[in-house]
Short mmCIF file of C-alpha atoms and ligand atoms in Angstrom, two decimals:
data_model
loop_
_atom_site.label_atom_id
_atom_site.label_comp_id
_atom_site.label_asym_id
_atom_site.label_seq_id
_atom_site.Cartn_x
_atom_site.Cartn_y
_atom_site.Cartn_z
CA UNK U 50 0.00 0.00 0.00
CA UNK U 51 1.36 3.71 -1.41
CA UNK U 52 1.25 5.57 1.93
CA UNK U 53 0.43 9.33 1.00
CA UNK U 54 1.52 12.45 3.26
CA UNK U 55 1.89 15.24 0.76
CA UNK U 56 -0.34 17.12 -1.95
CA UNK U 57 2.27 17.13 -4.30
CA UNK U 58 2.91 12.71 -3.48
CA UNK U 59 -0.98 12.62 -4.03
CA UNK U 60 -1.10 14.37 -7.09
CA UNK U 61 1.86 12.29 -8.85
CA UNK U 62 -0.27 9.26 -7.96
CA UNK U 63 -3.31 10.07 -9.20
CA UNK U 64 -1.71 11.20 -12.42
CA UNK U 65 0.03 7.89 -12.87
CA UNK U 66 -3.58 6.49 -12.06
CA UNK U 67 -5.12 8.59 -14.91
CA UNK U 68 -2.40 7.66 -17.31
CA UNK U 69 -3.43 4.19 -16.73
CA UNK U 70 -6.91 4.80 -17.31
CA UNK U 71 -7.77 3.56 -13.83
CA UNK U 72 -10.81 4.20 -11.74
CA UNK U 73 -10.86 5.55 -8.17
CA UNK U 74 -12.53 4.82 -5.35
CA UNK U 75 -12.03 7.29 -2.59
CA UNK U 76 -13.18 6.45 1.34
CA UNK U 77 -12.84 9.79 3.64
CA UNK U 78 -12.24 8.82 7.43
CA UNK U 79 -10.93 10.31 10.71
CA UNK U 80 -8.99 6.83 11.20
CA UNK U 81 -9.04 4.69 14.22
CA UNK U 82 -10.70 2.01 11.97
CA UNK U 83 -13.43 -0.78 12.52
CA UNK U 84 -15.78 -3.04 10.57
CA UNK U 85 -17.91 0.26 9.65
CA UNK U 86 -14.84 1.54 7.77
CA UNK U 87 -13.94 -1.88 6.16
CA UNK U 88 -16.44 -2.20 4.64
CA UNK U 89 -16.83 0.81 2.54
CA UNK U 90 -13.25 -0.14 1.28
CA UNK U 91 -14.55 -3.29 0.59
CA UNK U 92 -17.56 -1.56 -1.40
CA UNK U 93 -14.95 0.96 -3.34
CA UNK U 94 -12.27 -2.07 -4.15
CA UNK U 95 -15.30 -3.84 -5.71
CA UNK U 96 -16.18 -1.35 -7.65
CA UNK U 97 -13.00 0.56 -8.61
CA UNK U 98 -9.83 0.52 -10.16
CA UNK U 99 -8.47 1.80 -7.08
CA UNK U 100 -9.01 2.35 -3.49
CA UNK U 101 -7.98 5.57 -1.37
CA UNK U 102 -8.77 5.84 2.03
CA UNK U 103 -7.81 9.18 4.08
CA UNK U 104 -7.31 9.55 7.75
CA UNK U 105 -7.32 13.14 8.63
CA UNK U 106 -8.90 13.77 12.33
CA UNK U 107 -10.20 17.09 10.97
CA UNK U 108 -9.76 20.13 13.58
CA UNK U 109 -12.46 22.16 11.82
CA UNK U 110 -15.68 20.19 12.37
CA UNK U 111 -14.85 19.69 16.27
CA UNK U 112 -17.02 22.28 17.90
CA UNK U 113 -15.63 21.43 21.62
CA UNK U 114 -11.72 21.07 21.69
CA UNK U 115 -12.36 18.55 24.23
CA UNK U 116 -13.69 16.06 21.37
CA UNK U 117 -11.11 17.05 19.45
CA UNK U 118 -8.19 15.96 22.08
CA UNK U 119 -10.01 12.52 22.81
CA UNK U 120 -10.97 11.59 19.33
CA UNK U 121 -9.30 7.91 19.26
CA UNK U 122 -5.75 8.11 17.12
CA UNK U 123 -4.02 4.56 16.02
CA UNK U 124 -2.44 5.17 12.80
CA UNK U 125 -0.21 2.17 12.89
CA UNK U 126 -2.98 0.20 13.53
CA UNK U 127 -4.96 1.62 10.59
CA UNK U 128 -2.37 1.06 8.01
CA UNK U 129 -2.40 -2.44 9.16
CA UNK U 130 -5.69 -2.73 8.85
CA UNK U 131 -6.22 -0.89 5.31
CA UNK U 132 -3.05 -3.30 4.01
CA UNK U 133 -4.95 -6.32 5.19
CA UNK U 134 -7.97 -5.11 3.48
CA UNK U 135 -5.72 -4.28 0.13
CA UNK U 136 -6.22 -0.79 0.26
CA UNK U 137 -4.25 1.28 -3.10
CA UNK U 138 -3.52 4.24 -1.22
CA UNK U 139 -3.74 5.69 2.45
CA UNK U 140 -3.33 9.57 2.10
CA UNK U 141 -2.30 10.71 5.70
CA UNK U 142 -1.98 14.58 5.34
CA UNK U 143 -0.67 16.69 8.02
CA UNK U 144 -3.03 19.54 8.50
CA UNK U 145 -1.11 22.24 7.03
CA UNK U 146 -1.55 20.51 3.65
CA UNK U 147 -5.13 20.33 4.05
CA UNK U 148 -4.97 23.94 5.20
CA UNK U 149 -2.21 26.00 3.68
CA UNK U 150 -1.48 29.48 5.56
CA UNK U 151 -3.04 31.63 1.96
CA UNK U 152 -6.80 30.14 2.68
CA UNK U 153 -8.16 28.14 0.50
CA UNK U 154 -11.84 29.51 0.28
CA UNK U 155 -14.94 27.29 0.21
CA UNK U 156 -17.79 27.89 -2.41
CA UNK U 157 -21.05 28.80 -0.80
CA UNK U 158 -23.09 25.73 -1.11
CA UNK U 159 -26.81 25.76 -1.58
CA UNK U 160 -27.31 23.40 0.83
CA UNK U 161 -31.07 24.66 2.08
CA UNK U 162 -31.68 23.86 5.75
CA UNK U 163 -29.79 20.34 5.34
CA UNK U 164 -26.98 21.98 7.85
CA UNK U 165 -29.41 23.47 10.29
CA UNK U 166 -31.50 20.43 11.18
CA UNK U 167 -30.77 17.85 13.48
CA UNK U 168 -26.80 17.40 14.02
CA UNK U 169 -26.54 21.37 12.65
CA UNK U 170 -28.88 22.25 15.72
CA UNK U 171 -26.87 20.32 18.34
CA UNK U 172 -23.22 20.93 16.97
CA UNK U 173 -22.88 24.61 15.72
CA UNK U 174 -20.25 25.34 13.29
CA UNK U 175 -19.66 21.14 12.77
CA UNK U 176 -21.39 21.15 8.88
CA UNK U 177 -19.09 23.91 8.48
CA UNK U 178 -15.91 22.19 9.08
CA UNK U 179 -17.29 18.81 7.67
CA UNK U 180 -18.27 20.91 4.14
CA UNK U 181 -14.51 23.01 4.23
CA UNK U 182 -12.59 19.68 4.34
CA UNK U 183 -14.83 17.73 1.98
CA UNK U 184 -14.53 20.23 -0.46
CA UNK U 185 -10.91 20.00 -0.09
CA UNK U 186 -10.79 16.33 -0.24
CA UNK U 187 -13.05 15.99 -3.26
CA UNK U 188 -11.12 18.45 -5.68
CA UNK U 189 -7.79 17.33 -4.38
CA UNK U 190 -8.67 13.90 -5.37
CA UNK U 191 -11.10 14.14 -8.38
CA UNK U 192 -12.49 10.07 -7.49
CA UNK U 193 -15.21 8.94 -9.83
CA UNK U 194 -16.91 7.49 -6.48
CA UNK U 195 -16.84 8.35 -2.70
CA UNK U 196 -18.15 5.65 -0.55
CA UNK U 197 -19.93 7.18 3.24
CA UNK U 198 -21.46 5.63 5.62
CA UNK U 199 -25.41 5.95 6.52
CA UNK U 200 -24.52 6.09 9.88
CA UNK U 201 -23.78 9.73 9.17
CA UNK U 202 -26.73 9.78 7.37
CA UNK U 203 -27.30 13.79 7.16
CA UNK U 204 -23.33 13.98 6.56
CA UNK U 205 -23.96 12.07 3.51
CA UNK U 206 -27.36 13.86 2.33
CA UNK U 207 -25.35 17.11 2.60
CA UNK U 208 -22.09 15.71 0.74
CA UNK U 209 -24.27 14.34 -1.83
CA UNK U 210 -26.06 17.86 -2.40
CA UNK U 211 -22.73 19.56 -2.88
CA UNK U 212 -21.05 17.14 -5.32
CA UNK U 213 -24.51 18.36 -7.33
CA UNK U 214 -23.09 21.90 -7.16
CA UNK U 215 -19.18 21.21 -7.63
CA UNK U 216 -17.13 20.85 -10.51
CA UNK U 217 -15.97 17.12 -10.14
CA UNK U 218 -16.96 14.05 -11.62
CA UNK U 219 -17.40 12.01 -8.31
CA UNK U 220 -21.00 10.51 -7.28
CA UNK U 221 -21.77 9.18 -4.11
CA UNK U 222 -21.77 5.78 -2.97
CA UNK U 223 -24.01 5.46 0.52
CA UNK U 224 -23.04 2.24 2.34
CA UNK U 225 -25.31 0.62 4.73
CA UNK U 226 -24.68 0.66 8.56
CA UNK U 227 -22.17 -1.48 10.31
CA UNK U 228 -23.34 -2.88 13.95
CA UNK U 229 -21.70 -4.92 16.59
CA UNK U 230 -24.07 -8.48 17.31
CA UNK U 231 -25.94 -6.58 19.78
CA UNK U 232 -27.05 -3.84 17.40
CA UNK U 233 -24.97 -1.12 18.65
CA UNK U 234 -23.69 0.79 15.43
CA UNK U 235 -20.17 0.57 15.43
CA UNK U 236 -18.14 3.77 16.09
CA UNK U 237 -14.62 4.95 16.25
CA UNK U 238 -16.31 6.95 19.21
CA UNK U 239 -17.09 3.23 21.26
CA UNK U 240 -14.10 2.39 22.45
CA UNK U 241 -14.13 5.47 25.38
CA UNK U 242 -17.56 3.52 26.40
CA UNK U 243 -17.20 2.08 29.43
CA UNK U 244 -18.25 -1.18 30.21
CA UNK U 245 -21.77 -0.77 31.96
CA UNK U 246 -22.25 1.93 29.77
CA UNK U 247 -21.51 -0.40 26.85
CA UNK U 248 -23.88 -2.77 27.40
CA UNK U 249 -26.22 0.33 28.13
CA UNK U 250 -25.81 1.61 24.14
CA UNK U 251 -27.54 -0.62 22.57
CA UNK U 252 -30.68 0.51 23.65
CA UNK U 253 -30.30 3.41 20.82
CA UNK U 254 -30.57 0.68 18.69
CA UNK U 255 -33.83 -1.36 20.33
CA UNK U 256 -35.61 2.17 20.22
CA UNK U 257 -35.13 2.49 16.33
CA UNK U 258 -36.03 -0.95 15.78
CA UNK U 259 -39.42 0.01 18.00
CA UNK U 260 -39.65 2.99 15.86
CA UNK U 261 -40.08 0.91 12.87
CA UNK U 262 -42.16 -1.78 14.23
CA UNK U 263 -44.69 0.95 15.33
CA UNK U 264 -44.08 3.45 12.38
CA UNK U 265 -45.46 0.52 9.99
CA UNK U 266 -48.64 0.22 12.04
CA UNK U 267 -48.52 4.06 11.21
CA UNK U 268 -48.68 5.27 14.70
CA UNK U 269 -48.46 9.09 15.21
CA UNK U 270 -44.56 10.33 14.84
CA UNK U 271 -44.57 12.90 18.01
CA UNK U 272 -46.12 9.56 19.75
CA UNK U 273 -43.21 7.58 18.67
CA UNK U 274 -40.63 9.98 19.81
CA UNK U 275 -41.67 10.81 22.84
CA UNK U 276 -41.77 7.25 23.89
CA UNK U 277 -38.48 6.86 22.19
CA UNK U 278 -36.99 9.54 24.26
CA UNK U 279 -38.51 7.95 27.55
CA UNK U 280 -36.94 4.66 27.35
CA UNK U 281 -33.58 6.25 26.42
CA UNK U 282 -33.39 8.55 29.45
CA UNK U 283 -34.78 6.09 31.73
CA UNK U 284 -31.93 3.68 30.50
CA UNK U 285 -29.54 6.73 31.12
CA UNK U 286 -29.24 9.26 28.33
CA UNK U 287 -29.31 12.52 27.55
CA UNK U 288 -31.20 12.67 24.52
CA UNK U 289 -30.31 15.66 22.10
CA UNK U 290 -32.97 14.42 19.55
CA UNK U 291 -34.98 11.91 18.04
CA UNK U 292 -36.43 12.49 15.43
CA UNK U 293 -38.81 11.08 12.43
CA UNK U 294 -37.98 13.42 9.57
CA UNK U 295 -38.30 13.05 5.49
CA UNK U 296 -34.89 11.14 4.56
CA UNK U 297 -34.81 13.82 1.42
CA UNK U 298 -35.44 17.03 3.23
CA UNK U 299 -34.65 16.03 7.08
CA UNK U 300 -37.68 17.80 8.13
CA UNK U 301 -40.05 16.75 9.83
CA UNK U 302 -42.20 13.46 7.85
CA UNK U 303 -45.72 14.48 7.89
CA UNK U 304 -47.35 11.32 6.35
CA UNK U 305 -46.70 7.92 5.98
CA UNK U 306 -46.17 7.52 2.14
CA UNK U 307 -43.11 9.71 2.66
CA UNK U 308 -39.58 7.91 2.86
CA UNK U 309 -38.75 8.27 6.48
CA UNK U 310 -35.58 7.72 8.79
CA UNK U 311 -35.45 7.59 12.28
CA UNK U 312 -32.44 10.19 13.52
CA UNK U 313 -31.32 9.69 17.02
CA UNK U 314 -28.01 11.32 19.16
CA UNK U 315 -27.66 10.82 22.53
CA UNK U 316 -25.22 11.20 25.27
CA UNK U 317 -24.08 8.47 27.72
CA UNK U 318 -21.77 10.35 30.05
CA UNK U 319 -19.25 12.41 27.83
CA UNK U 320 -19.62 10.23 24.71
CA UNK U 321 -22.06 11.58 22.51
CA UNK U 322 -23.84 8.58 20.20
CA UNK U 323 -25.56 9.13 17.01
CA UNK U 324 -27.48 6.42 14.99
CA UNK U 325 -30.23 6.19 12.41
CA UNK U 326 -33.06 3.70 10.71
CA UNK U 327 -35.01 3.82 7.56
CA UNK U 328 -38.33 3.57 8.53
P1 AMP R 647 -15.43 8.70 10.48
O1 AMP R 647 -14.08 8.08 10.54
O2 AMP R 647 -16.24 8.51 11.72
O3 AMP R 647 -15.39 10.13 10.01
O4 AMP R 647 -16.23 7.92 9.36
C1 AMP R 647 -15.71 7.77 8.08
C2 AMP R 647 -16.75 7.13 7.20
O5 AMP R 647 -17.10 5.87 7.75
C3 AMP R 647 -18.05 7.95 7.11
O6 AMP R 647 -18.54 7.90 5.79
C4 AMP R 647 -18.95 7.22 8.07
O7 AMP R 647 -20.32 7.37 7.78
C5 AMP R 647 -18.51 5.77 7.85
N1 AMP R 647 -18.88 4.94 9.01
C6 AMP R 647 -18.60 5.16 10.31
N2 AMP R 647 -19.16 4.21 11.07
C7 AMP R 647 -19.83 3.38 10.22
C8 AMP R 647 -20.64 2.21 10.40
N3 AMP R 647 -20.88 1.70 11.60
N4 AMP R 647 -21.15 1.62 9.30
C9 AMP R 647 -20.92 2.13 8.06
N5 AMP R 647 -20.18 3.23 7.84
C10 AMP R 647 -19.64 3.85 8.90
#
């Protein structure tokens, strides 16, 4: 695997690439890797030429620095795992060449409410960071496909709206969600959990799965969330939301026809857990 660290190291690979007429896959991550990760490698290498996965623990969309400092870090381990996986490419960047000193500006996406709603409500400023370093990411490396995770799934609604409205060639690839046995969807954000409240997490994903069960009997949303929201803080979060919204708009689904997703983020303690369902 060609281990990346520099613009100028990425941009003689992906012309050698080109010259070969090869097709890229490109998989965006903050590192410390698990299953979730694999497998949108797995989804790129099947599909593409070849596969580049990124690790850059991007300062930008961290709205507390306290996140920032504890976001989990284990590049060695990483590489392992991408070389096990057969990963092309791992471009590690430092973050000055993600964000030279002369600014590199950031169109002005129409991107509606999509950053307002939801995670944009609870994390101020995060969309912003997440859209600055995408935008970087996607021109640097021009992929015909980026594979992201539904986990994230208003991450990926948003990217998806913006590769509408930038000059590149890349589309989209949304992968489904990864979950540990007991349903918990995995995380690079887990492994902080602490035991009791390990076992406690999964109960984000019993009240989605209830959200479904009850959605399909159509059973009033505000009904379903506030029920939702009970069993969560009873088992010992601190909900932020949970929400039934249109999976197109992310507002709020008003009937049942509409294609619907169950949003949830909670906190256990520090550790902040998002997750999501189609309904
Ligand atoms: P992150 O490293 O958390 O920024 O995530 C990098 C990519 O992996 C994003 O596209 C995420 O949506 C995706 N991802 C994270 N966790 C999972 C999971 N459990 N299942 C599928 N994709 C995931």
């Amino acid at each position: 695997m060609q281990i990346i660290k520099t613009l100028s190291e990425l941009d003689l690979y992906l012309d050698c690439a080109k010259t070969l007429g090869k097709t890229i896959g490109f998989v965006p991550t903050m590192g410390a890797l698990h299953r979730g990760h694999a497998s949108l490698i797995e989804a790129s290498k099947a599909k593409d030429d070849l596969t580049i996965c990124s690790i850059f623990v991007n300062p930008t969309q961290f709205n507390e620095s306290s996140d920032l400092d504890k976001y989990p870090r284990t590049p060695e381990r990483d590489a392992l795992i991408l070389e096990m996986l057969k990963t092309d490419a791992l471009f590690m960047p430092e973050a000055t060449e993600i964000y030279p000193e002369k600014a590199i500006e950031s169109p002005a996406f129409q991107l509606s409410h999509l950053t307002t709603v939801l995670e944009g409500y609870y994390r101020p400023g995060h969309f912003d960071g997440v859209i600055e370093v995408m935008h970087r990411l996607l021109t640097l490396m021009q992929a015909d496909r980026v594979y992201m995770g539904l986990k994230d799934f208003q991450q990926q609604a948003i990217i998806t709206t913006m590769l509408e409205q930038m000059e590149v060639n890349t589309t989209l690839v949304p992968c489904s969600i990864i979950r540990e046995t007991d349903g918990l969807a995995m995380s690079s954000r887990n492994v902080r959990l602490t035991e009791e409240q390990r076992s406690v997490a999964t109960t984000i994903y019993h009240t989605l799965i209830e959200a479904k069960e009850k959605w399909s009997r159509p059973e009033a949303a505000s009904e379903i969330q506030r029920s939702a929201t009970e069993t969560l803080e009873k088992a010992g979060f601190k909900v932020d939301y949970f929400e039934i919204v249109n999976a197109r708009t992310l507002q709020a689904a008003t009937s049942f026809e509409e294609v619907t997703r169950a949003c949830v983020a909670a906190w256990l303690g520090e550790i902040r857990l998002i997750d999501n369902m189609e309904l």
